[in-house]
Amino acid sequence: MHYNTKVRVAVLLYLMAAYAIALPVLALFSDLVINGGIIDIWKGSYSFVDLIDFRKILFLKFAGLGAILGFFYWIFFFRKYRYHCPLDKYFK
């Protein structure tokens, strides 16, 4: 069993990117559906672009928070990811 550095780095980048995308999308969804933003857009009170402009700093903060959460998730669960290749016994 040995450490595969490429897999560990790829998992780190994947987790950081996934959480950095997921949190702003979740915030946008909750703002539209739960907060009732979709009804205001439908009635014409403001547009979708106005909503994004009004919340863009919040979404950027959520993206940063998501990247940090992905990093901590990697630190606690995947940092010492090891795998066993059955062919290792032939190539030592």
CSV table of N, CA, C and O in Angstrom, one decimal:
chain,number,residue,atom,x,y,z
A,1,MET,N,0.8,-1.2,0.0
A,1,MET,CA,0.0,0.0,0.0
A,1,MET,C,0.9,1.2,0.0
A,1,MET,O,1.9,1.3,0.7
A,2,HIS,N,0.5,2.2,-0.8
A,2,HIS,CA,1.3,3.4,-0.9
A,2,HIS,C,0.4,4.6,-1.1
A,2,HIS,O,-0.8,4.5,-1.5
A,3,TYR,N,1.0,5.8,-0.9
A,3,TYR,CA,0.2,7.0,-1.1
A,3,TYR,C,0.3,7.4,-2.6
A,3,TYR,O,1.4,7.4,-3.2
A,4,ASN,N,-0.8,7.8,-3.2
A,4,ASN,CA,-0.8,8.2,-4.6
A,4,ASN,C,-1.0,9.7,-4.5
A,4,ASN,O,-2.1,10.2,-4.3
A,5,THR,N,0.0,10.5,-4.8
A,5,THR,CA,0.0,11.9,-4.7
A,5,THR,C,-1.0,12.6,-5.7
A,5,THR,O,-1.7,13.5,-5.3
A,6,LYS,N,-1.0,12.0,-6.9
A,6,LYS,CA,-1.9,12.6,-7.9
A,6,LYS,C,-3.3,12.5,-7.5
A,6,LYS,O,-4.1,13.4,-7.7
A,7,VAL,N,-3.7,11.3,-6.9
A,7,VAL,CA,-5.1,11.1,-6.5
A,7,VAL,C,-5.4,12.1,-5.3
A,7,VAL,O,-6.5,12.6,-5.3
A,8,ARG,N,-4.5,12.2,-4.4
A,8,ARG,CA,-4.7,13.1,-3.2
A,8,ARG,C,-4.9,14.5,-3.7
A,8,ARG,O,-5.8,15.2,-3.2
A,9,VAL,N,-4.1,15.0,-4.6
A,9,VAL,CA,-4.2,16.4,-5.1
A,9,VAL,C,-5.5,16.5,-5.9
A,9,VAL,O,-6.2,17.6,-5.8
A,10,ALA,N,-5.8,15.5,-6.7
A,10,ALA,CA,-7.1,15.6,-7.5
A,10,ALA,C,-8.3,15.6,-6.6
A,10,ALA,O,-9.2,16.4,-6.8
A,11,VAL,N,-8.3,14.8,-5.5
A,11,VAL,CA,-9.4,14.8,-4.6
A,11,VAL,C,-9.5,16.2,-3.9
A,11,VAL,O,-10.6,16.7,-3.7
A,12,LEU,N,-8.4,16.8,-3.5
A,12,LEU,CA,-8.4,18.1,-2.9
A,12,LEU,C,-9.0,19.1,-3.8
A,12,LEU,O,-9.9,19.9,-3.4
A,13,LEU,N,-8.5,19.2,-5.1
A,13,LEU,CA,-9.1,20.1,-6.0
A,13,LEU,C,-10.6,19.9,-6.3
A,13,LEU,O,-11.3,20.8,-6.4
A,14,TYR,N,-10.9,18.6,-6.4
A,14,TYR,CA,-12.3,18.3,-6.6
A,14,TYR,C,-13.2,18.8,-5.5
A,14,TYR,O,-14.3,19.4,-5.7
A,15,LEU,N,-12.8,18.5,-4.3
A,15,LEU,CA,-13.6,18.8,-3.1
A,15,LEU,C,-13.7,20.3,-3.0
A,15,LEU,O,-14.8,20.9,-2.7
A,16,MET,N,-12.6,21.0,-3.2
A,16,MET,CA,-12.7,22.5,-3.0
A,16,MET,C,-13.6,23.1,-4.1
A,16,MET,O,-14.4,24.0,-3.8
A,17,ALA,N,-13.5,22.6,-5.4
A,17,ALA,CA,-14.3,23.2,-6.4
A,17,ALA,C,-15.7,22.8,-6.3
A,17,ALA,O,-16.6,23.6,-6.5
A,18,ALA,N,-16.0,21.6,-5.8
A,18,ALA,CA,-17.4,21.1,-5.7
A,18,ALA,C,-18.1,21.9,-4.6
A,18,ALA,O,-19.2,22.4,-4.8
A,19,TYR,N,-17.4,22.1,-3.5
A,19,TYR,CA,-18.1,22.9,-2.4
A,19,TYR,C,-18.1,24.4,-2.8
A,19,TYR,O,-19.1,25.1,-2.4
A,20,ALA,N,-17.1,24.9,-3.5
A,20,ALA,CA,-17.2,26.3,-3.9
A,20,ALA,C,-18.3,26.6,-4.9
A,20,ALA,O,-18.8,27.7,-5.0
A,21,ILE,N,-18.7,25.6,-5.6
A,21,ILE,CA,-19.8,25.8,-6.6
A,21,ILE,C,-21.1,25.5,-5.9
A,21,ILE,O,-22.1,26.2,-6.1
A,22,ALA,N,-21.1,24.5,-5.0
A,22,ALA,CA,-22.4,24.0,-4.4
A,22,ALA,C,-23.0,25.1,-3.4
A,22,ALA,O,-24.2,25.2,-3.4
A,23,LEU,N,-22.2,25.7,-2.6
A,23,LEU,CA,-22.8,26.6,-1.7
A,23,LEU,C,-23.4,27.9,-2.3
A,23,LEU,O,-24.5,28.2,-1.9
A,24,PRO,N,-22.8,28.5,-3.3
A,24,PRO,CA,-23.5,29.6,-3.9
A,24,PRO,C,-24.8,29.2,-4.7
A,24,PRO,O,-25.8,29.9,-4.7
A,25,VAL,N,-24.7,28.0,-5.3
A,25,VAL,CA,-25.9,27.5,-6.0
A,25,VAL,C,-27.0,27.2,-5.0
A,25,VAL,O,-28.2,27.6,-5.2
A,26,LEU,N,-26.7,26.7,-3.9
A,26,LEU,CA,-27.7,26.4,-2.8
A,26,LEU,C,-28.2,27.7,-2.3
A,26,LEU,O,-29.4,27.8,-2.0
A,27,ALA,N,-27.4,28.7,-2.1
A,27,ALA,CA,-27.8,30.0,-1.6
A,27,ALA,C,-28.7,30.7,-2.7
A,27,ALA,O,-29.8,31.3,-2.3
A,28,LEU,N,-28.4,30.6,-4.0
A,28,LEU,CA,-29.3,31.2,-5.0
A,28,LEU,C,-30.6,30.4,-5.0
A,28,LEU,O,-31.7,31.1,-5.1
A,29,PHE,N,-30.6,29.1,-4.9
A,29,PHE,CA,-31.8,28.4,-4.9
A,29,PHE,C,-32.7,28.8,-3.7
A,29,PHE,O,-33.9,29.0,-3.9
A,30,SER,N,-32.1,28.8,-2.6
A,30,SER,CA,-32.9,29.2,-1.4
A,30,SER,C,-33.4,30.6,-1.5
A,30,SER,O,-34.5,30.9,-1.0
A,31,ASP,N,-32.6,31.5,-2.1
A,31,ASP,CA,-33.1,32.9,-2.3
A,31,ASP,C,-34.2,33.0,-3.2
A,31,ASP,O,-35.2,33.7,-3.0
A,32,LEU,N,-34.2,32.2,-4.3
A,32,LEU,CA,-35.3,32.2,-5.3
A,32,LEU,C,-36.5,31.5,-4.8
A,32,LEU,O,-37.6,32.1,-4.9
A,33,VAL,N,-36.4,30.3,-4.2
A,33,VAL,CA,-37.5,29.5,-3.9
A,33,VAL,C,-38.0,29.8,-2.5
A,33,VAL,O,-39.2,30.1,-2.3
A,34,ILE,N,-37.2,29.7,-1.5
A,34,ILE,CA,-37.6,29.8,-0.1
A,34,ILE,C,-37.9,31.3,0.2
A,34,ILE,O,-38.9,31.6,0.9
A,35,ASN,N,-37.1,32.2,-0.2
A,35,ASN,CA,-37.2,33.6,0.1
A,35,ASN,C,-38.3,34.3,-0.8
A,35,ASN,O,-38.7,35.4,-0.5
A,36,GLY,N,-38.7,33.7,-1.8
A,36,GLY,CA,-39.7,34.2,-2.7
A,36,GLY,C,-39.2,35.2,-3.7
A,36,GLY,O,-40.0,36.0,-4.3
A,37,GLY,N,-37.9,35.1,-4.1
A,37,GLY,CA,-37.4,36.0,-5.1
A,37,GLY,C,-37.9,35.7,-6.5
A,37,GLY,O,-38.1,36.6,-7.3
A,38,ILE,N,-38.3,34.4,-6.7
A,38,ILE,CA,-38.8,34.1,-8.0
A,38,ILE,C,-40.2,34.8,-8.3
A,38,ILE,O,-40.5,35.1,-9.4
A,39,ILE,N,-40.9,34.9,-7.2
A,39,ILE,CA,-42.2,35.6,-7.3
A,39,ILE,C,-42.0,37.1,-7.6
A,39,ILE,O,-42.7,37.7,-8.5
A,40,ASP,N,-41.0,37.7,-7.0
A,40,ASP,CA,-40.8,39.1,-7.3
A,40,ASP,C,-40.3,39.3,-8.7
A,40,ASP,O,-40.6,40.3,-9.4
A,41,ILE,N,-39.5,38.4,-9.2
A,41,ILE,CA,-39.0,38.4,-10.6
A,41,ILE,C,-40.2,38.2,-11.5
A,41,ILE,O,-40.3,38.9,-12.5
A,42,TRP,N,-41.1,37.3,-11.2
A,42,TRP,CA,-42.2,37.0,-12.0
A,42,TRP,C,-43.2,38.3,-12.1
A,42,TRP,O,-43.7,38.6,-13.2
A,43,LYS,N,-43.3,39.0,-11.0
A,43,LYS,CA,-44.2,40.1,-11.0
A,43,LYS,C,-43.5,41.4,-11.6
A,43,LYS,O,-44.2,42.3,-11.9
A,44,GLY,N,-42.2,41.3,-11.8
A,44,GLY,CA,-41.5,42.4,-12.4
A,44,GLY,C,-41.0,43.5,-11.4
A,44,GLY,O,-40.6,44.6,-11.8
A,45,SER,N,-40.9,43.1,-10.1
A,45,SER,CA,-40.4,44.1,-9.1
A,45,SER,C,-38.9,44.3,-9.4
A,45,SER,O,-38.4,45.5,-9.2
A,46,TYR,N,-38.2,43.3,-9.7
A,46,TYR,CA,-36.8,43.4,-10.1
A,46,TYR,C,-36.4,42.2,-11.0
A,46,TYR,O,-37.2,41.3,-11.0
A,47,SER,N,-35.3,42.3,-11.7
A,47,SER,CA,-34.9,41.3,-12.6
A,47,SER,C,-33.9,40.3,-11.9
A,47,SER,O,-33.4,40.6,-10.9
A,48,PHE,N,-33.7,39.3,-12.7
A,48,PHE,CA,-32.7,38.3,-12.2
A,48,PHE,C,-31.3,38.9,-12.1
A,48,PHE,O,-30.6,38.6,-11.1
A,49,VAL,N,-30.9,39.7,-13.0
A,49,VAL,CA,-29.6,40.4,-13.0
A,49,VAL,C,-29.5,41.3,-11.8
A,49,VAL,O,-28.4,41.4,-11.2
A,50,ASP,N,-30.6,42.0,-11.4
A,50,ASP,CA,-30.6,42.8,-10.2
A,50,ASP,C,-30.4,42.0,-9.0
A,50,ASP,O,-29.7,42.4,-8.1
A,51,LEU,N,-31.0,40.8,-9.0
A,51,LEU,CA,-30.8,39.9,-7.8
A,51,LEU,C,-29.4,39.4,-7.7
A,51,LEU,O,-28.8,39.5,-6.6
A,52,ILE,N,-28.8,39.1,-8.8
A,52,ILE,CA,-27.4,38.6,-8.8
A,52,ILE,C,-26.5,39.8,-8.4
A,52,ILE,O,-25.5,39.6,-7.6
A,53,ASP,N,-26.7,41.0,-8.9
A,53,ASP,CA,-25.9,42.1,-8.6
A,53,ASP,C,-26.0,42.5,-7.1
A,53,ASP,O,-25.0,42.9,-6.4
A,54,PHE,N,-27.2,42.3,-6.6
A,54,PHE,CA,-27.4,42.6,-5.2
A,54,PHE,C,-26.8,41.6,-4.2
A,54,PHE,O,-26.3,42.0,-3.1
A,55,ARG,N,-26.6,40.4,-4.7
A,55,ARG,CA,-26.1,39.3,-3.8
A,55,ARG,C,-24.7,38.8,-4.2
A,55,ARG,O,-24.3,37.8,-3.7
A,56,LYS,N,-24.1,39.4,-5.2
A,56,LYS,CA,-22.8,38.9,-5.7
A,56,LYS,C,-21.7,38.8,-4.6
A,56,LYS,O,-21.0,37.8,-4.6
A,57,ILE,N,-21.6,39.7,-3.7
A,57,ILE,CA,-20.6,39.7,-2.7
A,57,ILE,C,-20.9,38.5,-1.7
A,57,ILE,O,-20.0,37.8,-1.3
A,58,LEU,N,-22.2,38.3,-1.4
A,58,LEU,CA,-22.6,37.2,-0.6
A,58,LEU,C,-22.3,35.8,-1.3
A,58,LEU,O,-21.8,34.9,-0.6
A,59,PHE,N,-22.5,35.7,-2.6
A,59,PHE,CA,-22.2,34.5,-3.3
A,59,PHE,C,-20.7,34.3,-3.3
A,59,PHE,O,-20.3,33.1,-3.3
A,60,LEU,N,-19.9,35.3,-3.5
A,60,LEU,CA,-18.5,35.1,-3.5
A,60,LEU,C,-18.0,34.7,-2.1
A,60,LEU,O,-17.1,33.9,-2.0
A,61,LYS,N,-18.6,35.2,-1.1
A,61,LYS,CA,-18.2,34.7,0.3
A,61,LYS,C,-18.6,33.3,0.5
A,61,LYS,O,-17.8,32.5,1.1
A,62,PHE,N,-19.8,32.9,0.0
A,62,PHE,CA,-20.1,31.5,0.0
A,62,PHE,C,-19.2,30.6,-0.8
A,62,PHE,O,-18.9,29.5,-0.4
A,63,ALA,N,-18.7,31.1,-1.9
A,63,ALA,CA,-17.8,30.3,-2.7
A,63,ALA,C,-16.4,30.1,-1.9
A,63,ALA,O,-15.9,29.0,-1.9
A,64,GLY,N,-16.0,31.2,-1.3
A,64,GLY,CA,-14.8,31.1,-0.5
A,64,GLY,C,-15.0,30.1,0.7
A,64,GLY,O,-14.1,29.3,1.0
A,65,LEU,N,-16.1,30.3,1.4
A,65,LEU,CA,-16.4,29.4,2.5
A,65,LEU,C,-16.5,27.9,2.0
A,65,LEU,O,-16.0,27.0,2.7
A,66,GLY,N,-17.1,27.7,0.8
A,66,GLY,CA,-17.1,26.3,0.3
A,66,GLY,C,-15.8,25.8,0.0
A,66,GLY,O,-15.5,24.6,0.3
A,67,ALA,N,-14.9,26.6,-0.5
A,67,ALA,CA,-13.5,26.1,-0.8
A,67,ALA,C,-12.8,25.8,0.5
A,67,ALA,O,-12.1,24.8,0.6
A,68,ILE,N,-13.0,26.6,1.5
A,68,ILE,CA,-12.4,26.3,2.8
A,68,ILE,C,-13.0,25.0,3.4
A,68,ILE,O,-12.3,24.2,4.0
A,69,LEU,N,-14.3,24.8,3.3
A,69,LEU,CA,-14.9,23.6,3.8
A,69,LEU,C,-14.4,22.4,3.1
A,69,LEU,O,-14.2,21.3,3.7
A,70,GLY,N,-14.3,22.5,1.8
A,70,GLY,CA,-13.7,21.4,1.0
A,70,GLY,C,-12.3,21.0,1.4
A,70,GLY,O,-11.9,19.9,1.5
A,71,PHE,N,-11.5,22.1,1.7
A,71,PHE,CA,-10.1,21.8,2.2
A,71,PHE,C,-10.1,21.1,3.6
A,71,PHE,O,-9.4,20.1,3.8
A,72,PHE,N,-11.0,21.6,4.5
A,72,PHE,CA,-11.0,20.9,5.8
A,72,PHE,C,-11.6,19.5,5.7
A,72,PHE,O,-11.2,18.6,6.4
A,73,TYR,N,-12.5,19.3,4.8
A,73,TYR,CA,-13.1,17.9,4.6
A,73,TYR,C,-12.0,17.0,4.1
A,73,TYR,O,-11.8,15.9,4.5
A,74,TRP,N,-11.1,17.5,3.2
A,74,TRP,CA,-10.0,16.8,2.7
A,74,TRP,C,-9.0,16.5,3.8
A,74,TRP,O,-8.4,15.4,3.9
A,75,ILE,N,-8.7,17.5,4.6
A,75,ILE,CA,-7.7,17.3,5.7
A,75,ILE,C,-8.2,16.2,6.6
A,75,ILE,O,-7.3,15.4,7.0
A,76,PHE,N,-9.4,16.2,7.0
A,76,PHE,CA,-9.9,15.2,8.0
A,76,PHE,C,-10.1,13.8,7.4
A,76,PHE,O,-10.0,12.8,8.1
A,77,PHE,N,-10.5,13.7,6.1
A,77,PHE,CA,-10.9,12.4,5.6
A,77,PHE,C,-10.0,11.8,4.5
A,77,PHE,O,-9.9,10.6,4.4
A,78,PHE,N,-9.4,12.7,3.7
A,78,PHE,CA,-8.7,12.1,2.5
A,78,PHE,C,-7.3,12.4,2.5
A,78,PHE,O,-6.6,12.1,1.5
A,79,ARG,N,-6.7,13.1,3.5
A,79,ARG,CA,-5.3,13.5,3.4
A,79,ARG,C,-4.4,12.3,3.3
A,79,ARG,O,-3.4,12.3,2.6
A,80,LYS,N,-4.7,11.2,4.0
A,80,LYS,CA,-3.8,10.0,4.0
A,80,LYS,C,-4.5,8.9,3.3
A,80,LYS,O,-4.4,7.8,3.7
A,81,TYR,N,-5.1,9.3,2.1
A,81,TYR,CA,-5.8,8.2,1.3
A,81,TYR,C,-4.7,7.3,0.8
A,81,TYR,O,-3.7,7.7,0.1
A,82,ARG,N,-4.9,6.0,1.0
A,82,ARG,CA,-4.0,5.0,0.5
A,82,ARG,C,-4.8,4.0,-0.3
A,82,ARG,O,-5.9,3.8,-0.1
A,83,TYR,N,-4.1,3.4,-1.2
A,83,TYR,CA,-4.7,2.4,-2.0
A,83,TYR,C,-3.8,1.2,-2.1
A,83,TYR,O,-2.6,1.3,-2.0
A,84,HIS,N,-4.4,0.0,-2.3
A,84,HIS,CA,-3.6,-1.2,-2.5
A,84,HIS,C,-3.8,-1.7,-3.9
A,84,HIS,O,-4.9,-2.0,-4.4
A,85,CYS,N,-2.7,-1.8,-4.6
A,85,CYS,CA,-2.7,-2.4,-5.9
A,85,CYS,C,-2.2,-3.9,-5.8
A,85,CYS,O,-1.1,-4.1,-5.3
A,86,PRO,N,-3.0,-4.8,-6.3
A,86,PRO,CA,-2.6,-6.2,-6.3
A,86,PRO,C,-1.3,-6.5,-7.0
A,86,PRO,O,-0.6,-7.5,-6.7
A,87,LEU,N,-0.9,-5.7,-8.0
A,87,LEU,CA,0.3,-5.9,-8.7
A,87,LEU,C,1.6,-5.4,-8.0
A,87,LEU,O,2.7,-5.6,-8.5
A,88,ASP,N,1.4,-4.7,-6.9
A,88,ASP,CA,2.6,-4.2,-6.2
A,88,ASP,C,3.6,-5.3,-5.8
A,88,ASP,O,4.8,-5.0,-5.7
A,89,LYS,N,3.1,-6.5,-5.5
A,89,LYS,CA,4.0,-7.5,-5.0
A,89,LYS,C,5.0,-8.0,-6.1
A,89,LYS,O,6.0,-8.5,-5.9
A,90,TYR,N,4.6,-7.7,-7.4
A,90,TYR,CA,5.5,-8.1,-8.5
A,90,TYR,C,6.5,-7.0,-8.9
A,90,TYR,O,7.5,-7.3,-9.6
A,91,PHE,N,6.3,-5.8,-8.5
A,91,PHE,CA,7.1,-4.7,-8.9
A,91,PHE,C,7.9,-4.0,-7.8
A,91,PHE,O,8.2,-2.8,-7.8
A,92,LYS,N,8.3,-4.7,-6.8
A,92,LYS,CA,9.0,-4.1,-5.7
A,92,LYS,C,10.5,-4.3,-5.9
A,92,LYS,O,11.1,-5.0,-6.5
